[in-house]
Amino acid sequence: MRDTRRLRLPRLSIRSLPGLLAALLLPFGLLTPAAAAASPPDATAAADPVRIMPLGDSITGSPGCWRALLWNRLQDAGHTGVDFVGTLPPQGCGIAHDGDNEGHGGELVTNVASQGLLPARLAATRPDIVVMHFGTNDVWSNIAPDRILAAYDTLLTQMRESNPDIRVLVAQLIPMNPATCAACAQRIVDLNARIPAWAAGAHTSRSPVVVVDQWTGFDTATDTYDGVHPDASGDEKIAARWFPALAAQLGSTPGDPGDPTLTCTASFRSVSVWQGGYQAEVTVRNTSAAPVRGWTVTLRPADGARVTQVWNGTLKSAADGTATVADAGWNGALAPGASTAFGLIATTTAGPAAPAATADCAATPAS
């Protein structure tokens, strides 16, 4: 965090009188040669840096090596005018970086909200962007998603009171599977499923809220050292997911690797079942940091089922039973975190097994 303490000006001495006299003579056009040759102000002086607060618990703070990787990735991409801020100093990690952060080990987001801990931290750091991965300890403590999302509401209100133009990147949390909490893995899934809808309701054009999917592709067996905290592989994955979303908020520079990565997810849900067929719904969600103008879902029904009818989408079927469903036009454009759905009818020769399908989603950039 930059040092903003006011500098004490030295007292005027006799040696400064020639400069003072030159200043007094300016209105009369009587410049000394030295004053006439003085250089104009540096027009390339750097603007104030963008202040970025990494906010969360020990996954963010101790040692939080993904922050170091993210900082250096931003620098390498040309985003040098950034300042990571927080009331905590670097907490380890042997990589040179701006280590200020707000990752307090053991904290619950519900406690931070109920105890009013965030406003003082905001006042001390004045962030422009918050990068938030928060709620793991709440999940571990079996706190319901409703209470966690209510805490998100409280923190977001406090952020906007501190800075009405604040931008918030909120993570769908990395998986957790500690030896002492068999139920935690599913609890994380349940919370993550609720975060995009929360973000969509909280998003405004002045103070955007963007969901960053930190869950997909993260494996607790290989990407954590204890089922909870990231190891070196996990740090790499976390930094890689934050980078395009954060770079999109900072604006493009010649060093950027291109447009932000566009991602979407498709989730299959059975609605009703009858002999020889079923009805299902597929929810499509924009999980990237930028809007999309269209989407395509590749659906592979299990047990030999065939999709025969679709509404709110355009169906193409392959000989092997794979169904490709594109948006219907009116429901193709999705803001970050927004979702839509299409319905389908399928025929099947399977027995009483519940309908199932794998679904992959591809997004089209907004023009």
Tab-separated table of C-alpha atoms in Angstrom:
chain	number	residue	atom	x	y	z
A	1	MET	CA	0.000	0.000	0.000
A	2	ARG	CA	1.379	3.401	-0.880
A	3	ASP	CA	2.564	5.723	1.879
A	4	THR	CA	0.173	8.681	1.867
A	5	ARG	CA	1.588	10.556	4.886
A	6	ARG	CA	1.796	14.326	4.393
A	7	LEU	CA	5.321	15.634	3.929
A	8	ARG	CA	6.489	18.523	6.155
A	9	LEU	CA	7.756	21.435	4.063
A	10	PRO	CA	11.066	23.026	5.064
A	11	ARG	CA	11.136	26.601	6.368
A	12	LEU	CA	12.087	29.305	3.894
A	13	SER	CA	15.747	30.213	4.054
A	14	ILE	CA	17.748	33.105	2.638
A	15	ARG	CA	19.013	30.783	-0.086
A	16	SER	CA	15.473	30.424	-1.399
A	17	LEU	CA	14.950	34.176	-1.842
A	18	PRO	CA	16.161	34.322	-5.496
A	19	GLY	CA	13.543	31.750	-6.442
A	20	LEU	CA	10.906	33.706	-4.535
A	21	LEU	CA	11.861	36.958	-6.280
A	22	ALA	CA	11.642	35.208	-9.648
A	23	ALA	CA	8.154	34.048	-8.819
A	24	LEU	CA	7.109	37.580	-7.813
A	25	LEU	CA	8.416	38.953	-11.121
A	26	LEU	CA	6.460	36.441	-13.255
A	27	PRO	CA	3.435	38.732	-13.812
A	28	PHE	CA	5.759	41.346	-15.315
A	29	GLY	CA	7.433	38.941	-17.743
A	30	LEU	CA	10.799	39.318	-16.054
A	31	LEU	CA	12.085	35.757	-15.975
A	32	THR	CA	15.564	34.821	-14.951
A	33	PRO	CA	17.435	32.726	-17.528
A	34	ALA	CA	17.213	29.681	-15.281
A	35	ALA	CA	13.467	30.085	-14.864
A	36	ALA	CA	12.963	30.603	-18.590
A	37	ALA	CA	14.799	27.363	-19.312
A	38	ALA	CA	12.952	25.316	-16.685
A	39	SER	CA	11.350	22.138	-17.989
A	40	PRO	CA	7.548	21.881	-18.141
A	41	PRO	CA	5.774	19.448	-15.799
A	42	ASP	CA	6.243	15.822	-16.741
A	43	ALA	CA	3.172	14.946	-18.784
A	44	THR	CA	3.945	11.238	-18.460
A	45	ALA	CA	3.769	11.198	-14.672
A	46	ALA	CA	1.943	8.078	-13.551
A	47	ALA	CA	-1.674	8.343	-12.476
A	48	ASP	CA	-2.731	7.084	-9.066
A	49	PRO	CA	-2.558	3.279	-9.043
A	50	VAL	CA	-5.664	1.129	-8.945
A	51	ARG	CA	-6.008	-0.133	-5.389
A	52	ILE	CA	-6.881	-3.844	-5.209
A	53	MET	CA	-7.860	-5.549	-1.947
A	54	PRO	CA	-7.498	-9.342	-1.736
A	55	LEU	CA	-10.198	-10.215	0.845
A	56	GLY	CA	-10.803	-13.523	2.587
A	57	ASP	CA	-9.386	-15.972	5.105
A	58	SER	CA	-6.194	-18.040	5.234
A	59	ILE	CA	-6.640	-19.199	1.633
A	60	THR	CA	-6.113	-15.544	0.714
A	61	GLY	CA	-3.691	-14.511	3.424
A	62	SER	CA	-1.352	-17.155	4.775
A	63	PRO	CA	0.787	-17.417	2.792
A	64	GLY	CA	-1.506	-16.663	-0.156
A	65	CYS	CA	1.091	-17.382	-2.803
A	66	TRP	CA	-1.562	-17.078	-5.508
A	67	ARG	CA	-1.481	-13.340	-4.757
A	68	ALA	CA	2.226	-13.269	-5.589
A	69	LEU	CA	1.631	-15.152	-8.826
A	70	LEU	CA	-1.277	-12.875	-9.729
A	71	TRP	CA	0.720	-9.723	-8.977
A	72	ASN	CA	3.584	-10.820	-11.203
A	73	ARG	CA	1.260	-11.937	-13.967
A	74	LEU	CA	-0.330	-8.465	-13.949
A	75	GLN	CA	3.096	-6.829	-14.076
A	76	ASP	CA	4.199	-9.033	-16.969
A	77	ALA	CA	1.028	-8.150	-18.875
A	78	GLY	CA	1.710	-4.407	-18.536
A	79	HIS	CA	-0.639	-3.679	-15.619
A	80	THR	CA	2.015	-1.873	-13.602
A	81	GLY	CA	-0.277	0.809	-12.168
A	82	VAL	CA	-1.790	-1.415	-9.483
A	83	ASP	CA	-1.400	-1.397	-5.720
A	84	PHE	CA	-2.448	-4.426	-3.656
A	85	VAL	CA	-3.806	-3.057	-0.384
A	86	GLY	CA	-4.788	-4.423	3.014
A	87	THR	CA	-4.136	-3.936	6.698
A	88	LEU	CA	-2.050	-7.126	6.758
A	89	PRO	CA	1.554	-7.262	5.482
A	90	PRO	CA	2.985	-10.092	3.344
A	91	GLN	CA	2.478	-13.405	5.131
A	92	GLY	CA	5.185	-15.558	3.625
A	93	CYS	CA	5.711	-16.879	0.087
A	94	GLY	CA	9.230	-16.389	-1.232
A	95	ILE	CA	8.259	-14.501	-4.382
A	96	ALA	CA	8.762	-10.761	-4.789
A	97	HIS	CA	5.365	-9.046	-4.926
A	98	ASP	CA	3.162	-6.409	-3.350
A	99	GLY	CA	2.009	-8.469	-0.382
A	100	ASP	CA	-0.542	-6.210	1.357
A	101	ASN	CA	-3.784	-8.115	1.842
A	102	GLU	CA	-6.936	-8.614	3.886
A	103	GLY	CA	-6.753	-12.388	4.288
A	104	HIS	CA	-7.329	-13.126	7.986
A	105	GLY	CA	-6.735	-16.758	8.900
A	106	GLY	CA	-9.673	-18.443	10.571
A	107	GLU	CA	-12.160	-15.648	9.904
A	108	LEU	CA	-15.770	-16.349	9.015
A	109	VAL	CA	-17.440	-13.954	6.607
A	110	THR	CA	-20.552	-14.073	8.797
A	111	ASN	CA	-18.500	-12.872	11.789
A	112	VAL	CA	-16.850	-10.099	9.791
A	113	ALA	CA	-20.332	-8.905	8.804
A	114	SER	CA	-22.002	-9.244	12.210
A	115	GLN	CA	-19.095	-7.692	14.111
A	116	GLY	CA	-18.647	-4.785	11.684
A	117	LEU	CA	-14.959	-5.503	11.063
A	118	LEU	CA	-14.738	-4.444	7.430
A	119	PRO	CA	-15.477	-0.667	7.485
A	120	ALA	CA	-12.284	0.208	9.397
A	121	ARG	CA	-10.241	-1.932	7.016
A	122	LEU	CA	-11.818	-0.200	4.043
A	123	ALA	CA	-11.159	3.228	5.536
A	124	ALA	CA	-7.492	2.355	6.013
A	125	THR	CA	-6.970	1.036	2.478
A	126	ARG	CA	-9.589	2.690	0.185
A	127	PRO	CA	-9.761	-0.073	-2.461
A	128	ASP	CA	-11.064	0.439	-5.985
A	129	ILE	CA	-11.427	-3.314	-6.598
A	130	VAL	CA	-12.036	-6.136	-4.126
A	131	VAL	CA	-10.995	-9.689	-4.988
A	132	MET	CA	-12.994	-11.844	-2.551
A	133	HIS	CA	-12.671	-15.562	-1.786
A	134	PHE	CA	-14.567	-15.788	1.492
A	135	GLY	CA	-16.744	-18.331	3.244
A	136	THR	CA	-14.659	-21.500	3.577
A	137	ASN	CA	-14.623	-21.357	7.381
A	138	ASP	CA	-18.367	-20.703	7.408
A	139	VAL	CA	-18.939	-23.826	5.307
A	140	TRP	CA	-16.673	-25.780	7.646
A	141	SER	CA	-18.797	-24.487	10.555
A	142	ASN	CA	-21.985	-25.702	8.815
A	143	ILE	CA	-23.396	-22.208	8.400
A	144	ALA	CA	-26.236	-22.172	5.871
A	145	PRO	CA	-25.746	-20.539	2.441
A	146	ASP	CA	-28.539	-18.063	3.219
A	147	ARG	CA	-26.546	-16.649	6.143
A	148	ILE	CA	-23.312	-16.555	4.145
A	149	LEU	CA	-24.976	-14.689	1.272
A	150	ALA	CA	-26.606	-12.298	3.753
A	151	ALA	CA	-23.076	-11.565	5.024
A	152	TYR	CA	-22.016	-10.936	1.424
A	153	ASP	CA	-24.857	-8.391	1.226
A	154	THR	CA	-23.596	-6.632	4.352
A	155	LEU	CA	-20.010	-6.502	3.133
A	156	LEU	CA	-21.044	-5.242	-0.291
A	157	THR	CA	-23.110	-2.467	1.291
A	158	GLN	CA	-20.110	-1.440	3.390
A	159	MET	CA	-17.834	-1.525	0.347
A	160	ARG	CA	-20.184	0.754	-1.585
A	161	GLU	CA	-20.455	3.122	1.371
A	162	SER	CA	-16.663	3.359	1.294
A	163	ASN	CA	-16.533	3.739	-2.500
A	164	PRO	CA	-19.741	3.935	-4.577
A	165	ASP	CA	-17.747	2.914	-7.684
A	166	ILE	CA	-16.115	-0.127	-6.143
A	167	ARG	CA	-15.804	-3.242	-8.312
A	168	VAL	CA	-16.071	-6.664	-6.713
A	169	LEU	CA	-14.778	-9.981	-8.024
A	170	VAL	CA	-16.365	-12.760	-5.969
A	171	ALA	CA	-15.164	-16.347	-6.171
A	172	GLN	CA	-17.088	-19.542	-6.362
A	173	LEU	CA	-14.940	-21.155	-3.698
A	174	ILE	CA	-12.303	-23.775	-4.353
A	175	PRO	CA	-13.395	-27.287	-3.307
A	176	MET	CA	-12.674	-28.513	0.197
A	177	ASN	CA	-12.443	-32.049	1.508
A	178	PRO	CA	-10.772	-32.040	4.926
A	179	ALA	CA	-10.418	-35.309	6.808
A	180	THR	CA	-12.478	-33.930	9.683
A	181	CYS	CA	-15.478	-32.768	7.601
A	182	ALA	CA	-16.986	-35.332	5.268
A	183	ALA	CA	-19.949	-33.073	4.510
A	184	CYS	CA	-17.865	-30.029	3.553
A	185	ALA	CA	-17.392	-31.080	-0.076
A	186	GLN	CA	-21.134	-30.959	-0.775
A	187	ARG	CA	-21.652	-27.824	1.310
A	188	ILE	CA	-19.187	-25.963	-0.918
A	189	VAL	CA	-21.104	-27.144	-3.984
A	190	ASP	CA	-24.368	-25.934	-2.444
A	191	LEU	CA	-22.954	-22.482	-1.665
A	192	ASN	CA	-21.270	-22.103	-5.041
A	193	ALA	CA	-24.533	-22.901	-6.812
A	194	ARG	CA	-26.106	-19.867	-5.122
A	195	ILE	CA	-23.324	-17.328	-5.731
A	196	PRO	CA	-24.028	-16.484	-9.419
A	197	ALA	CA	-27.660	-15.593	-8.698
A	198	TRP	CA	-26.572	-13.500	-5.713
A	199	ALA	CA	-24.036	-11.661	-7.866
A	200	ALA	CA	-26.562	-11.044	-10.634
A	201	GLY	CA	-28.932	-9.448	-8.129
A	202	ALA	CA	-26.165	-7.349	-6.573
A	203	HIS	CA	-24.576	-6.206	-9.848
A	204	THR	CA	-24.961	-2.590	-10.959
A	205	SER	CA	-23.396	-0.751	-13.874
A	206	ARG	CA	-21.698	1.667	-11.476
A	207	SER	CA	-20.482	-0.989	-9.047
A	208	PRO	CA	-20.234	-4.303	-10.906
A	209	VAL	CA	-20.118	-7.669	-9.171
A	210	VAL	CA	-18.385	-10.360	-11.227
A	211	VAL	CA	-18.318	-14.078	-10.427
A	212	VAL	CA	-15.031	-15.911	-10.925
A	213	ASP	CA	-15.292	-19.701	-11.001
A	214	GLN	CA	-12.473	-20.988	-8.795
A	215	TRP	CA	-14.160	-24.374	-8.279
A	216	THR	CA	-14.201	-25.961	-11.732
A	217	GLY	CA	-11.055	-27.924	-12.512
A	218	PHE	CA	-9.656	-27.629	-8.968
A	219	ASP	CA	-8.813	-30.977	-7.346
A	220	THR	CA	-8.326	-31.192	-3.577
A	221	ALA	CA	-6.208	-34.327	-4.043
A	222	THR	CA	-3.596	-32.612	-6.214
A	223	ASP	CA	-4.161	-28.876	-5.662
A	224	THR	CA	-4.223	-28.711	-1.830
A	225	TYR	CA	-1.911	-30.016	0.869
A	226	ASP	CA	-4.650	-30.692	3.419
A	227	GLY	CA	-7.926	-30.830	1.514
A	228	VAL	CA	-8.492	-27.104	2.068
A	229	HIS	CA	-5.454	-24.876	1.465
A	230	PRO	CA	-3.858	-24.631	-1.985
A	231	ASP	CA	-0.425	-26.038	-2.694
A	232	ALA	CA	1.809	-24.751	-5.508
A	233	SER	CA	-0.435	-26.288	-8.166
A	234	GLY	CA	-3.528	-24.823	-6.545
A	235	ASP	CA	-1.939	-21.377	-6.306
A	236	GLU	CA	-1.236	-21.475	-10.030
A	237	LYS	CA	-4.853	-22.368	-10.796
A	238	ILE	CA	-6.284	-19.679	-8.511
A	239	ALA	CA	-4.058	-16.961	-9.991
A	240	ALA	CA	-4.911	-18.100	-13.525
A	241	ARG	CA	-8.646	-17.787	-12.818
A	242	TRP	CA	-8.388	-14.354	-11.176
A	243	PHE	CA	-6.157	-12.881	-13.882
A	244	PRO	CA	-8.566	-12.482	-16.851
A	245	ALA	CA	-11.361	-11.177	-14.634
A	246	LEU	CA	-9.075	-8.642	-12.966
A	247	ALA	CA	-7.397	-7.638	-16.228
A	248	ALA	CA	-10.845	-6.977	-17.704
A	249	GLN	CA	-11.548	-4.529	-14.877
A	250	LEU	CA	-8.201	-2.807	-15.393
A	251	GLY	CA	-8.704	-2.388	-19.136
A	252	SER	CA	-6.639	-3.812	-21.960
A	253	THR	CA	-2.979	-3.019	-22.499
A	254	PRO	CA	-0.609	-4.087	-25.285
A	255	GLY	CA	0.811	-6.744	-22.972
A	256	ASP	CA	-2.526	-8.436	-22.323
A	257	PRO	CA	-2.907	-11.938	-23.717
A	258	GLY	CA	-6.074	-10.944	-25.563
A	259	ASP	CA	-9.731	-10.746	-24.716
A	260	PRO	CA	-10.879	-12.034	-21.332
A	261	THR	CA	-11.497	-15.756	-21.261
A	262	LEU	CA	-15.181	-16.466	-21.814
A	263	THR	CA	-16.661	-19.369	-19.927
A	264	CYS	CA	-20.141	-20.673	-19.292
A	265	THR	CA	-21.595	-23.680	-17.518
A	266	ALA	CA	-24.592	-25.890	-18.278
A	267	SER	CA	-26.345	-27.864	-15.539
A	268	PHE	CA	-28.881	-30.633	-16.257
A	269	ARG	CA	-31.943	-31.190	-14.054
A	270	SER	CA	-34.673	-33.807	-14.449
A	271	VAL	CA	-38.199	-32.342	-14.215
A	272	SER	CA	-40.485	-35.357	-14.720
A	273	VAL	CA	-40.194	-38.991	-15.851
A	274	TRP	CA	-42.608	-41.390	-17.557
A	275	GLN	CA	-42.347	-44.760	-19.221
A	276	GLY	CA	-40.092	-44.279	-22.260
A	277	GLY	CA	-39.182	-40.654	-21.733
A	278	TYR	CA	-38.600	-37.655	-19.530
A	279	GLN	CA	-38.623	-33.872	-19.383
A	280	ALA	CA	-35.531	-31.958	-18.242
A	281	GLU	CA	-34.198	-28.433	-17.913
A	282	VAL	CA	-30.692	-27.153	-18.610
A	283	THR	CA	-29.510	-23.929	-16.946
A	284	VAL	CA	-26.827	-21.954	-18.789
A	285	ARG	CA	-24.756	-19.487	-16.765
A	286	ASN	CA	-22.097	-16.979	-17.842
A	287	THR	CA	-19.231	-17.638	-15.423
A	288	SER	CA	-16.748	-15.267	-17.066
A	289	ALA	CA	-15.884	-11.665	-16.292
A	290	ALA	CA	-17.243	-10.296	-19.578
A	291	PRO	CA	-20.665	-10.411	-21.269
A	292	VAL	CA	-21.407	-13.006	-23.934
A	293	ARG	CA	-23.711	-12.624	-26.891
A	294	GLY	CA	-24.526	-16.291	-27.369
A	295	TRP	CA	-23.973	-19.837	-26.128
A	296	THR	CA	-24.012	-23.430	-27.349
A	297	VAL	CA	-24.548	-26.470	-25.129
A	298	THR	CA	-23.377	-29.948	-26.093
A	299	LEU	CA	-25.602	-32.477	-24.326
A	300	ARG	CA	-24.828	-36.195	-24.076
A	301	PRO	CA	-27.797	-38.027	-22.492
A	302	ALA	CA	-27.034	-41.186	-20.518
A	303	ASP	CA	-28.504	-44.658	-21.079
A	304	GLY	CA	-29.095	-44.201	-24.796
A	305	ALA	CA	-31.677	-41.421	-24.407
A	306	ARG	CA	-32.367	-39.154	-27.411
A	307	VAL	CA	-33.406	-35.510	-27.203
A	308	THR	CA	-36.432	-35.057	-29.475
A	309	GLN	CA	-37.718	-31.611	-28.596
A	310	VAL	CA	-36.291	-28.371	-27.186
A	311	TRP	CA	-37.825	-25.022	-26.275
A	312	ASN	CA	-35.972	-21.743	-25.634
A	313	GLY	CA	-33.163	-23.094	-27.815
A	314	THR	CA	-32.306	-24.483	-31.252
A	315	LEU	CA	-31.676	-28.240	-31.465
A	316	LYS	CA	-29.303	-30.202	-33.671
A	317	SER	CA	-28.930	-33.949	-33.097
A	318	ALA	CA	-26.071	-36.262	-34.091
A	319	ALA	CA	-26.324	-39.941	-34.976
A	320	ASP	CA	-24.686	-40.970	-31.703
A	321	GLY	CA	-27.370	-39.199	-29.663
A	322	THR	CA	-25.328	-36.098	-28.878
A	323	ALA	CA	-27.563	-33.022	-28.890
A	324	THR	CA	-26.265	-29.533	-29.651
A	325	VAL	CA	-28.492	-26.736	-28.403
A	326	ALA	CA	-27.795	-23.106	-29.345
A	327	ASP	CA	-29.483	-20.094	-27.830
A	328	ALA	CA	-32.761	-18.912	-29.312
A	329	GLY	CA	-31.460	-15.425	-30.044
A	330	TRP	CA	-33.430	-13.520	-27.464
A	331	ASN	CA	-31.795	-15.423	-24.587
A	332	GLY	CA	-28.229	-15.520	-25.925
A	333	ALA	CA	-26.828	-12.331	-24.371
A	334	LEU	CA	-25.761	-12.896	-20.765
A	335	ALA	CA	-24.064	-10.447	-18.451
A	336	PRO	CA	-21.352	-11.778	-16.120
A	337	GLY	CA	-23.058	-14.069	-13.615
A	338	ALA	CA	-26.385	-14.069	-15.470
A	339	SER	CA	-28.201	-17.254	-16.456
A	340	THR	CA	-30.995	-18.567	-18.648
A	341	ALA	CA	-32.531	-22.012	-19.227
A	342	PHE	CA	-34.000	-24.218	-21.923
A	343	GLY	CA	-36.273	-27.217	-21.634
A	344	LEU	CA	-36.224	-30.538	-23.442
A	345	ILE	CA	-38.046	-33.807	-24.003
A	346	ALA	CA	-36.091	-37.044	-24.434
A	347	THR	CA	-37.057	-40.620	-25.265
A	348	THR	CA	-35.340	-43.516	-23.555
A	349	THR	CA	-35.412	-47.272	-23.254
A	350	ALA	CA	-33.751	-47.186	-19.833
A	351	GLY	CA	-35.408	-48.651	-16.786
A	352	PRO	CA	-36.190	-46.791	-13.581
A	353	ALA	CA	-32.786	-45.056	-13.350
A	354	ALA	CA	-33.002	-41.280	-12.941
A	355	PRO	CA	-32.337	-39.316	-16.159
A	356	ALA	CA	-28.802	-37.990	-16.476
A	357	ALA	CA	-26.648	-36.208	-19.023
A	358	THR	CA	-23.299	-34.497	-19.311
A	359	ALA	CA	-23.458	-30.916	-20.544
A	360	ASP	CA	-20.656	-28.710	-21.887
A	361	CYS	CA	-21.064	-25.026	-22.675
A	362	ALA	CA	-19.262	-22.728	-25.136
A	363	ALA	CA	-19.735	-18.948	-25.103
A	364	THR	CA	-19.647	-16.408	-27.929
A	365	PRO	CA	-18.024	-13.014	-27.221
A	366	ALA	CA	-20.266	-9.957	-27.098
A	367	SER	CA	-19.775	-7.692	-30.116
